[in-house]
PDB file of C-alpha atoms in Angstrom:
ATOM      1  CA  UNK A 551     -18.223  -4.622 -28.009  1.00  0.00           C
ATOM      2  CA  UNK A 552     -20.526  -1.046 -28.148  1.00  0.00           C
ATOM      3  CA  UNK A 553     -22.324  -3.202 -24.611  1.00  0.00           C
ATOM      4  CA  UNK A 554     -19.081  -2.768 -23.253  1.00  0.00           C
ATOM      5  CA  UNK A 555     -18.761   0.529 -24.088  1.00  0.00           C
ATOM      6  CA  UNK A 556     -21.504   1.427 -22.583  1.00  0.00           C
ATOM      7  CA  UNK A 557     -21.010  -0.496 -19.983  1.00  0.00           C
ATOM      8  CA  UNK A 558     -18.213   1.087 -18.691  1.00  0.00           C
ATOM      9  CA  UNK A 559     -19.289   4.510 -19.839  1.00  0.00           C
ATOM     10  CA  UNK A 560     -22.245   3.914 -17.265  1.00  0.00           C
ATOM     11  CA  UNK A 561     -19.943   2.463 -14.664  1.00  0.00           C
ATOM     12  CA  UNK A 562     -17.962   6.310 -14.724  1.00  0.00           C
ATOM     13  CA  UNK A 563     -21.078   7.870 -14.282  1.00  0.00           C
ATOM     14  CA  UNK A 564     -22.012   6.236 -11.322  1.00  0.00           C
ATOM     15  CA  UNK A 565     -19.284   6.503  -9.647  1.00  0.00           C
ATOM     16  CA  UNK A 566     -18.926   9.996 -10.678  1.00  0.00           C
ATOM     17  CA  UNK A 567     -22.699  10.482  -9.744  1.00  0.00           C
ATOM     18  CA  UNK A 568     -21.649   9.047  -5.905  1.00  0.00           C
ATOM     19  CA  UNK A 569     -19.663  12.372  -5.548  1.00  0.00           C
ATOM     20  CA  UNK A 570     -15.848  11.934  -4.349  1.00  0.00           C
ATOM     21  CA  UNK A 571     -14.537  12.339  -0.366  1.00  0.00           C
ATOM     22  CA  UNK A 572     -10.773  14.657   0.756  1.00  0.00           C
ATOM     23  CA  UNK A 573      -8.570  12.100   0.196  1.00  0.00           C
ATOM     24  CA  UNK A 574      -9.038  11.291  -2.977  1.00  0.00           C
ATOM     25  CA  UNK A 575     -11.039  11.297  -5.653  1.00  0.00           C
ATOM     26  CA  UNK A 576     -13.960   8.107  -5.846  1.00  0.00           C
ATOM     27  CA  UNK A 577     -14.514   7.328  -9.373  1.00  0.00           C
ATOM     28  CA  UNK A 578     -13.748   3.790 -10.985  1.00  0.00           C
ATOM     29  CA  UNK A 579     -10.772   4.599 -13.150  1.00  0.00           C
ATOM     30  CA  UNK A 580      -8.883   7.542 -10.972  1.00  0.00           C
ATOM     31  CA  UNK A 581      -9.299   5.230  -7.933  1.00  0.00           C
ATOM     32  CA  UNK A 582      -7.267   2.752  -9.199  1.00  0.00           C
ATOM     33  CA  UNK A 583      -4.448   4.914 -10.299  1.00  0.00           C
ATOM     34  CA  UNK A 584      -4.098   7.171  -7.417  1.00  0.00           C
ATOM     35  CA  UNK A 585      -3.752   3.886  -5.316  1.00  0.00           C
ATOM     36  CA  UNK A 586      -1.726   2.461  -7.885  1.00  0.00           C
ATOM     37  CA  UNK A 587       0.787   6.096  -7.595  1.00  0.00           C
ATOM     38  CA  UNK A 588       0.622   5.754  -3.303  1.00  0.00           C
ATOM     39  CA  UNK A 589       2.075   2.388  -3.332  1.00  0.00           C
ATOM     40  CA  UNK A 590       5.242   3.525  -5.784  1.00  0.00           C
ATOM     41  CA  UNK A 591       5.534   6.393  -3.995  1.00  0.00           C
ATOM     42  CA  UNK A 592       5.486   3.923  -0.461  1.00  0.00           C
ATOM     43  CA  UNK A 593       8.087   2.143  -2.712  1.00  0.00           C
ATOM     44  CA  UNK A 594      10.298   4.753  -3.351  1.00  0.00           C
ATOM     45  CA  UNK A 595      10.959   6.095  -0.353  1.00  0.00           C
ATOM     46  CA  UNK A 596      11.084   3.230   1.717  1.00  0.00           C
ATOM     47  CA  UNK A 597      13.345   1.357  -0.445  1.00  0.00           C
ATOM     48  CA  UNK A 598      15.728   4.632  -1.800  1.00  0.00           C
ATOM     49  CA  UNK A 599      14.761   7.288   0.728  1.00  0.00           C
ATOM     50  CA  UNK A 600      13.606   9.550  -2.042  1.00  0.00           C
ATOM     51  CA  UNK A 601       9.161  10.474  -2.722  1.00  0.00           C
ATOM     52  CA  UNK A 602       7.947  10.674   0.589  1.00  0.00           C
ATOM     53  CA  UNK A 603       4.018   9.595   1.457  1.00  0.00           C
ATOM     54  CA  UNK A 604       0.772  12.831   1.600  1.00  0.00           C
ATOM     55  CA  UNK A 605      -0.296  12.501   5.081  1.00  0.00           C
ATOM     56  CA  UNK A 606      -3.192  13.729   3.290  1.00  0.00           C
ATOM     57  CA  UNK A 607      -4.088  10.493   1.628  1.00  0.00           C
ATOM     58  CA  UNK A 608      -4.354   8.410   4.368  1.00  0.00           C
ATOM     59  CA  UNK A 609      -6.006   7.799   7.970  1.00  0.00           C
ATOM     60  CA  UNK A 610      -3.626   9.481  10.821  1.00  0.00           C
ATOM     61  CA  UNK A 611      -3.263   5.596  11.883  1.00  0.00           C
ATOM     62  CA  UNK A 612      -2.122   4.032   8.527  1.00  0.00           C
ATOM     63  CA  UNK A 613      -0.181   7.008   7.817  1.00  0.00           C
ATOM     64  CA  UNK A 614       1.887   6.718  11.158  1.00  0.00           C
ATOM     65  CA  UNK A 615       1.926   3.224  10.664  1.00  0.00           C
ATOM     66  CA  UNK A 616       3.815   3.732   6.911  1.00  0.00           C
ATOM     67  CA  UNK A 617       6.446   5.903   8.294  1.00  0.00           C
ATOM     68  CA  UNK A 618       7.457   4.399  11.007  1.00  0.00           C
ATOM     69  CA  UNK A 619       7.695   1.303   8.302  1.00  0.00           C
ATOM     70  CA  UNK A 620       9.271   3.672   6.191  1.00  0.00           C
ATOM     71  CA  UNK A 621      12.207   4.931   8.895  1.00  0.00           C
ATOM     72  CA  UNK A 622      13.007   1.046   9.948  1.00  0.00           C
ATOM     73  CA  UNK A 623      13.874   0.162   6.627  1.00  0.00           C
ATOM     74  CA  UNK A 624      14.851   3.538   5.564  1.00  0.00           C
ATOM     75  CA  UNK A 625      17.660   2.716   9.409  1.00  0.00           C
ATOM     76  CA  UNK A 626      18.416  -1.332   8.296  1.00  0.00           C
ATOM     77  CA  UNK A 627      19.733  -0.560   4.535  1.00  0.00           C
ATOM     78  CA  UNK A 628      21.640   2.007   6.332  1.00  0.00           C
ATOM     79  CA  UNK A 629      23.221  -0.874   8.993  1.00  0.00           C
ATOM     80  CA  UNK A 630      23.631  -3.239   5.574  1.00  0.00           C
ATOM     81  CA  UNK A 631      24.924  -0.541   3.148  1.00  0.00           C
ATOM     82  CA  UNK A 632      22.264  -1.688   1.408  1.00  0.00           C
ATOM     83  CA  UNK A 633      21.938   1.045  -1.305  1.00  0.00           C
ATOM     84  CA  UNK A 634      19.590   0.650  -4.153  1.00  0.00           C
ATOM     85  CA  UNK A 635      20.062   2.625  -7.989  1.00  0.00           C
ATOM     86  CA  UNK A 636      18.022   2.738 -11.030  1.00  0.00           C
ATOM     87  CA  UNK A 637      14.578   1.515  -9.154  1.00  0.00           C
ATOM     88  CA  UNK A 638      11.477   1.335 -10.670  1.00  0.00           C
ATOM     89  CA  UNK A 639       8.398   0.349  -9.390  1.00  0.00           C
ATOM     90  CA  UNK A 640       5.156  -0.908 -11.472  1.00  0.00           C
ATOM     91  CA  UNK A 641       2.061  -2.247 -10.067  1.00  0.00           C
ATOM     92  CA  UNK A 642      -1.207  -4.187 -11.901  1.00  0.00           C
ATOM     93  CA  UNK A 643      -4.717  -4.110 -10.091  1.00  0.00           C
ATOM     94  CA  UNK A 644      -5.118  -7.785  -9.313  1.00  0.00           C
ATOM     95  CA  UNK A 645      -8.555  -7.975  -7.291  1.00  0.00           C
ATOM     96  CA  UNK A 646     -11.343  -5.234  -6.045  1.00  0.00           C
ATOM     97  CA  UNK A 647     -14.627  -5.287  -3.685  1.00  0.00           C
ATOM     98  CA  UNK A 648     -16.901  -2.302  -2.154  1.00  0.00           C
ATOM     99  CA  UNK A 649     -19.250  -2.408   0.430  1.00  0.00           C
ATOM    100  CA  UNK A 650     -21.286   0.136   2.021  1.00  0.00           C
ATOM    101  CA  UNK A 651     -17.948   1.211   4.192  1.00  0.00           C
ATOM    102  CA  UNK A 652     -14.942   0.115   2.274  1.00  0.00           C
ATOM    103  CA  UNK A 653     -13.751  -0.113  -0.755  1.00  0.00           C
ATOM    104  CA  UNK A 654     -10.045  -2.681  -0.946  1.00  0.00           C
ATOM    105  CA  UNK A 655      -7.850  -3.734  -3.252  1.00  0.00           C
ATOM    106  CA  UNK A 656      -5.377  -6.063  -4.107  1.00  0.00           C
ATOM    107  CA  UNK A 657      -1.712  -5.094  -5.685  1.00  0.00           C
ATOM    108  CA  UNK A 658       0.561  -6.783  -7.180  1.00  0.00           C
ATOM    109  CA  UNK A 659       3.853  -5.066  -7.306  1.00  0.00           C
ATOM    110  CA  UNK A 660       6.926  -5.743  -8.581  1.00  0.00           C
ATOM    111  CA  UNK A 661      10.286  -3.260  -7.598  1.00  0.00           C
ATOM    112  CA  UNK A 662      13.032  -3.259 -10.141  1.00  0.00           C
ATOM    113  CA  UNK A 663      16.473  -2.387  -9.143  1.00  0.00           C
ATOM    114  CA  UNK A 664      20.088  -3.073  -8.710  1.00  0.00           C
ATOM    115  CA  UNK A 665      21.933  -2.883  -5.717  1.00  0.00           C
ATOM    116  CA  UNK A 666      24.651  -0.354  -5.456  1.00  0.00           C
ATOM    117  CA  UNK A 667      28.075  -0.765  -7.038  1.00  0.00           C
ATOM    118  CA  UNK A 668      26.167  -4.268  -8.956  1.00  0.00           C
ATOM    119  CA  UNK A 669      24.891  -4.762 -12.754  1.00  0.00           C
ATOM    120  CA  UNK A 670      22.801  -7.758 -11.655  1.00  0.00           C
ATOM    121  CA  UNK A 671      18.951  -6.599 -12.039  1.00  0.00           C
ATOM    122  CA  UNK A 672      16.794  -7.598  -9.791  1.00  0.00           C
ATOM    123  CA  UNK A 673      13.200  -7.979  -9.020  1.00  0.00           C
ATOM    124  CA  UNK A 674      10.714  -8.361  -5.916  1.00  0.00           C
ATOM    125  CA  UNK A 675       7.437  -8.977  -6.105  1.00  0.00           C
ATOM    126  CA  UNK A 676       4.874  -8.678  -3.509  1.00  0.00           C
ATOM    127  CA  UNK A 677       0.913  -8.082  -3.035  1.00  0.00           C
ATOM    128  CA  UNK A 678      -0.431  -5.028  -1.104  1.00  0.00           C
ATOM    129  CA  UNK A 679      -3.667  -4.284   0.520  1.00  0.00           C
ATOM    130  CA  UNK A 680      -5.734  -1.631   0.766  1.00  0.00           C
ATOM    131  CA  UNK A 681      -8.573  -0.484   2.367  1.00  0.00           C
ATOM    132  CA  UNK A 682      -9.944   2.952   1.524  1.00  0.00           C
ATOM    133  CA  UNK A 683     -12.727   4.734   3.675  1.00  0.00           C
ATOM    134  CA  UNK A 684     -15.495   5.728   1.510  1.00  0.00           C
ATOM    135  CA  UNK A 685     -16.614   8.541   4.327  1.00  0.00           C
ATOM    136  CA  UNK A 686     -13.536   9.918   4.358  1.00  0.00           C
ATOM    137  CA  UNK A 687     -11.907   9.218   1.118  1.00  0.00           C
ATOM    138  CA  UNK A 688      -8.892   7.931   2.714  1.00  0.00           C
ATOM    139  CA  UNK A 689      -6.748   5.086   2.783  1.00  0.00           C
ATOM    140  CA  UNK A 690      -7.228   3.242   6.286  1.00  0.00           C
ATOM    141  CA  UNK A 691      -5.226   0.366   5.902  1.00  0.00           C
ATOM    142  CA  UNK A 692      -2.218  -0.533   4.042  1.00  0.00           C
ATOM    143  CA  UNK A 693      -0.707  -4.162   4.344  1.00  0.00           C
ATOM    144  CA  UNK A 694       1.816  -6.269   2.518  1.00  0.00           C
ATOM    145  CA  UNK A 695       1.430  -8.996   3.960  1.00  0.00           C
ATOM    146  CA  UNK A 696       4.727 -11.360   4.561  1.00  0.00           C
ATOM    147  CA  UNK A 697       6.543  -8.343   4.897  1.00  0.00           C
ATOM    148  CA  UNK A 698       9.012  -8.526   7.717  1.00  0.00           C
ATOM    149  CA  UNK A 699       7.597  -5.236   9.553  1.00  0.00           C
ATOM    150  CA  UNK A 700       3.645  -5.836   8.831  1.00  0.00           C
ATOM    151  CA  UNK A 701       4.850  -9.338  10.215  1.00  0.00           C
ATOM    152  CA  UNK A 702       6.426  -8.426  12.885  1.00  0.00           C
ATOM    153  CA  UNK A 703       4.498  -6.049  14.026  1.00  0.00           C
ATOM    154  CA  UNK A 704       0.540  -6.835  12.453  1.00  0.00           C
ATOM    155  CA  UNK A 705       1.314 -10.768  12.927  1.00  0.00           C
ATOM    156  CA  UNK A 706       0.020 -10.114   9.405  1.00  0.00           C
ATOM    157  CA  UNK A 707       1.874 -13.453   7.570  1.00  0.00           C
ATOM    158  CA  UNK A 708      -0.501 -14.960   4.121  1.00  0.00           C
ATOM    159  CA  UNK A 709       0.292 -12.944   1.075  1.00  0.00           C
ATOM    160  CA  UNK A 710      -2.021 -15.142  -0.925  1.00  0.00           C
ATOM    161  CA  UNK A 711      -5.645 -14.380   0.341  1.00  0.00           C
ATOM    162  CA  UNK A 712      -9.146 -13.840  -2.110  1.00  0.00           C
ATOM    163  CA  UNK A 713     -10.053 -10.875  -1.251  1.00  0.00           C
ATOM    164  CA  UNK A 714     -13.645 -12.239   0.089  1.00  0.00           C
ATOM    165  CA  UNK A 715     -11.392 -14.238   2.742  1.00  0.00           C
ATOM    166  CA  UNK A 716      -9.820 -10.247   3.823  1.00  0.00           C
ATOM    167  CA  UNK A 717     -11.703  -8.326   6.208  1.00  0.00           C
ATOM    168  CA  UNK A 718     -12.112  -4.711   5.576  1.00  0.00           C
ATOM    169  CA  UNK A 719     -11.366  -2.298   8.209  1.00  0.00           C
ATOM    170  CA  UNK A 720      -9.827   0.723   9.013  1.00  0.00           C
ATOM    171  CA  UNK A 721      -5.731   0.445  10.815  1.00  0.00           C
ATOM    172  CA  UNK A 722      -5.992   1.412  14.758  1.00  0.00           C
ATOM    173  CA  UNK A 723      -2.010   2.124  16.032  1.00  0.00           C
ATOM    174  CA  UNK A 724      -2.631   0.782  19.727  1.00  0.00           C
ATOM    175  CA  UNK A 725       0.397   0.899  22.521  1.00  0.00           C
ATOM    176  CA  UNK A 726       0.131  -3.099  21.599  1.00  0.00           C
ATOM    177  CA  UNK A 727       1.518  -2.131  18.003  1.00  0.00           C
ATOM    178  CA  UNK A 728       3.594   0.491  19.559  1.00  0.00           C
ATOM    179  CA  UNK A 729       5.276  -1.577  22.206  1.00  0.00           C
ATOM    180  CA  UNK A 730       6.262  -4.336  18.989  1.00  0.00           C
ATOM    181  CA  UNK A 731       7.412  -1.448  16.831  1.00  0.00           C
ATOM    182  CA  UNK A 732       9.817  -0.355  19.612  1.00  0.00           C
ATOM    183  CA  UNK A 733      11.008  -3.920  20.403  1.00  0.00           C
ATOM    184  CA  UNK A 734      11.867  -4.773  16.516  1.00  0.00           C
ATOM    185  CA  UNK A 735      15.841  -3.411  17.385  1.00  0.00           C
ATOM    186  CA  UNK A 736      15.878  -5.298  20.633  1.00  0.00           C
TER     187      UNK A 736
END
Protein backbone atom coordinates (compact mmCIF):
# COMPACT_ATOMS: atom_id res chain seq x y z
CA UNK A 1 0.00 0.00 0.00
CA UNK A 2 2.83 2.37 0.89
CA UNK A 3 4.51 1.55 -2.42
CA UNK A 4 1.34 2.45 -4.38
CA UNK A 5 0.99 5.74 -2.49
CA UNK A 6 4.65 6.55 -3.14
CA UNK A 7 4.27 5.80 -6.86
CA UNK A 8 1.17 8.00 -7.08
CA UNK A 9 2.86 10.85 -5.23
CA UNK A 10 5.90 10.61 -7.52
CA UNK A 11 3.65 10.58 -10.59
CA UNK A 12 1.87 13.74 -9.45
CA UNK A 13 5.17 15.46 -8.67
CA UNK A 14 6.62 14.44 -12.04
CA UNK A 15 3.55 15.77 -13.86
CA UNK A 16 3.74 19.06 -11.96
CA UNK A 17 7.46 19.48 -12.69
CA UNK A 18 6.81 19.04 -16.42
CA UNK A 19 4.82 22.30 -16.39
CA UNK A 20 1.46 23.13 -17.80
CA UNK A 21 0.08 24.36 -21.13
CA UNK A 22 -1.73 27.56 -21.93
CA UNK A 23 -5.20 26.03 -21.97
CA UNK A 24 -5.28 23.49 -19.16
CA UNK A 25 -3.23 22.51 -16.19
CA UNK A 26 -1.24 19.42 -17.10
CA UNK A 27 -0.86 17.19 -14.11
CA UNK A 28 -2.27 13.72 -14.21
CA UNK A 29 -5.23 14.15 -11.90
CA UNK A 30 -6.17 17.69 -12.94
CA UNK A 31 -6.17 17.05 -16.69
CA UNK A 32 -8.42 14.00 -16.32
CA UNK A 33 -10.82 16.03 -14.19
CA UNK A 34 -10.71 19.06 -16.49
CA UNK A 35 -11.35 16.93 -19.56
CA UNK A 36 -14.25 15.30 -17.75
CA UNK A 37 -15.69 18.78 -17.11
CA UNK A 38 -15.20 19.70 -20.79
CA UNK A 39 -17.06 16.55 -21.87
CA UNK A 40 -19.92 17.28 -19.47
CA UNK A 41 -20.22 20.87 -20.71
CA UNK A 42 -20.19 19.68 -24.34
CA UNK A 43 -22.99 17.17 -23.72
CA UNK A 44 -25.10 19.62 -21.72
CA UNK A 45 -24.77 22.26 -24.43
CA UNK A 46 -25.43 19.77 -27.25
CA UNK A 47 -28.43 18.13 -25.60
CA UNK A 48 -30.07 20.97 -23.67
CA UNK A 49 -28.72 24.21 -25.12
CA UNK A 50 -27.46 25.41 -21.75
CA UNK A 51 -23.85 26.04 -20.75
CA UNK A 52 -21.15 26.89 -23.26
CA UNK A 53 -17.76 25.48 -24.18
CA UNK A 54 -14.79 27.68 -23.35
CA UNK A 55 -12.77 28.38 -26.49
CA UNK A 56 -9.50 28.81 -24.61
CA UNK A 57 -9.32 25.06 -23.99
CA UNK A 58 -9.46 24.08 -27.69
CA UNK A 59 -7.50 24.61 -30.87
CA UNK A 60 -9.39 26.91 -33.24
CA UNK A 61 -10.24 24.13 -35.70
CA UNK A 62 -11.76 21.67 -33.24
CA UNK A 63 -13.58 24.48 -31.41
CA UNK A 64 -15.20 25.63 -34.67
CA UNK A 65 -16.10 22.03 -35.56
CA UNK A 66 -17.64 21.29 -32.15
CA UNK A 67 -19.73 24.47 -32.26
CA UNK A 68 -21.06 23.52 -35.71
CA UNK A 69 -21.82 20.03 -34.39
CA UNK A 70 -23.63 21.45 -31.36
CA UNK A 71 -25.59 23.85 -33.55
CA UNK A 72 -26.65 21.00 -35.84
CA UNK A 73 -27.76 18.89 -32.88
CA UNK A 74 -29.76 21.75 -31.32
CA UNK A 75 -31.38 22.56 -34.66
CA UNK A 76 -32.44 18.92 -35.18
CA UNK A 77 -33.86 18.74 -31.64
CA UNK A 78 -35.91 21.90 -32.23
CA UNK A 79 -37.17 20.67 -35.61
CA UNK A 80 -38.23 17.35 -34.09
CA UNK A 81 -39.65 19.00 -30.97
CA UNK A 82 -37.46 16.81 -28.78
CA UNK A 83 -36.24 18.48 -25.60
CA UNK A 84 -34.44 16.82 -22.72
CA UNK A 85 -34.89 17.64 -19.04
CA UNK A 86 -33.50 16.43 -15.69
CA UNK A 87 -30.20 16.04 -17.51
CA UNK A 88 -27.06 14.59 -15.92
CA UNK A 89 -23.75 13.45 -17.40
CA UNK A 90 -21.22 11.05 -15.92
CA UNK A 91 -17.80 10.26 -17.33
CA UNK A 92 -15.29 7.52 -16.73
CA UNK A 93 -11.74 7.45 -18.04
CA UNK A 94 -11.24 4.13 -19.83
CA UNK A 95 -7.77 4.55 -21.32
CA UNK A 96 -4.97 7.05 -21.56
CA UNK A 97 -1.76 7.13 -23.57
CA UNK A 98 0.99 9.72 -23.43
CA UNK A 99 3.53 10.50 -26.11
CA UNK A 100 6.00 13.31 -26.59
CA UNK A 101 3.49 15.36 -28.61
CA UNK A 102 0.07 14.27 -27.36
CA UNK A 103 -1.95 12.80 -24.55
CA UNK A 104 -4.86 10.72 -25.81
CA UNK A 105 -7.88 9.86 -23.67
CA UNK A 106 -10.78 7.47 -24.11
CA UNK A 107 -13.81 8.23 -21.91
CA UNK A 108 -17.11 6.46 -21.39
CA UNK A 109 -19.90 9.03 -21.19
CA UNK A 110 -23.40 8.29 -19.89
CA UNK A 111 -26.08 10.95 -20.11
CA UNK A 112 -29.33 10.40 -18.25
CA UNK A 113 -32.49 12.42 -18.84
CA UNK A 114 -36.14 12.24 -19.62
CA UNK A 115 -37.79 13.72 -22.66
CA UNK A 116 -39.96 16.73 -21.95
CA UNK A 117 -43.47 15.58 -21.07
CA UNK A 118 -42.38 12.02 -20.28
CA UNK A 119 -41.53 10.44 -16.94
CA UNK A 120 -39.41 7.51 -18.17
CA UNK A 121 -35.70 7.96 -17.70
CA UNK A 122 -33.39 7.42 -20.67
CA UNK A 123 -29.66 6.73 -20.51
CA UNK A 124 -27.38 7.08 -23.52
CA UNK A 125 -23.81 5.82 -23.37
CA UNK A 126 -21.06 6.78 -25.80
CA UNK A 127 -17.30 6.71 -26.09
CA UNK A 128 -15.37 9.97 -26.51
CA UNK A 129 -11.78 10.28 -27.69
CA UNK A 130 -9.83 13.42 -26.84
CA UNK A 131 -6.39 14.38 -28.10
CA UNK A 132 -4.55 16.93 -25.98
CA UNK A 133 -1.48 18.61 -27.46
CA UNK A 134 1.33 18.96 -24.95
CA UNK A 135 3.02 21.96 -26.60
CA UNK A 136 -0.09 24.17 -26.65
CA UNK A 137 -1.94 22.72 -23.67
CA UNK A 138 -5.11 22.54 -25.75
CA UNK A 139 -7.58 19.94 -26.94
CA UNK A 140 -6.85 19.44 -30.64
CA UNK A 141 -9.25 16.61 -31.39
CA UNK A 142 -12.58 15.50 -29.91
CA UNK A 143 -14.32 12.53 -31.47
CA UNK A 144 -17.50 10.57 -30.69
CA UNK A 145 -17.34 7.49 -32.93
CA UNK A 146 -20.76 6.38 -34.07
CA UNK A 147 -22.22 9.86 -33.55
CA UNK A 148 -24.35 10.94 -36.53
CA UNK A 149 -22.36 14.13 -37.17
CA UNK A 150 -18.89 12.58 -36.81
CA UNK A 151 -19.91 9.68 -39.03
CA UNK A 152 -21.42 11.86 -41.77
CA UNK A 153 -18.73 14.53 -41.72
CA UNK A 154 -15.56 12.71 -40.70
CA UNK A 155 -16.42 9.08 -41.52
CA UNK A 156 -15.65 7.94 -37.98
CA UNK A 157 -17.67 4.85 -37.12
CA UNK A 158 -15.90 2.42 -34.79
CA UNK A 159 -16.73 3.19 -31.17
CA UNK A 160 -14.73 0.40 -29.56
CA UNK A 161 -11.16 1.15 -30.54
CA UNK A 162 -8.22 0.69 -28.23
CA UNK A 163 -6.01 3.74 -27.91
CA UNK A 164 -3.24 1.54 -29.31
CA UNK A 165 -5.18 1.61 -32.61
CA UNK A 166 -6.16 5.29 -32.42
CA UNK A 167 -3.77 7.64 -34.18
CA UNK A 168 -3.50 10.85 -32.16
CA UNK A 169 -3.39 13.95 -34.31
CA UNK A 170 -4.81 17.41 -34.44
CA UNK A 171 -8.10 17.91 -36.25
CA UNK A 172 -7.95 20.29 -39.22
CA UNK A 173 -11.09 22.04 -40.46
CA UNK A 174 -10.71 21.64 -44.22
CA UNK A 175 -12.87 22.94 -47.05
CA UNK A 176 -13.99 19.34 -47.67
CA UNK A 177 -15.25 19.06 -44.08
CA UNK A 178 -17.05 22.42 -44.35
CA UNK A 179 -18.70 21.20 -47.56
CA UNK A 180 -19.84 17.96 -45.89
CA UNK A 181 -21.33 19.98 -43.02
CA UNK A 182 -23.15 22.27 -45.47
CA UNK A 183 -24.54 19.21 -47.30
CA UNK A 184 -25.96 17.55 -44.16
CA UNK A 185 -29.35 19.24 -44.50
CA UNK A 186 -29.68 18.74 -48.26
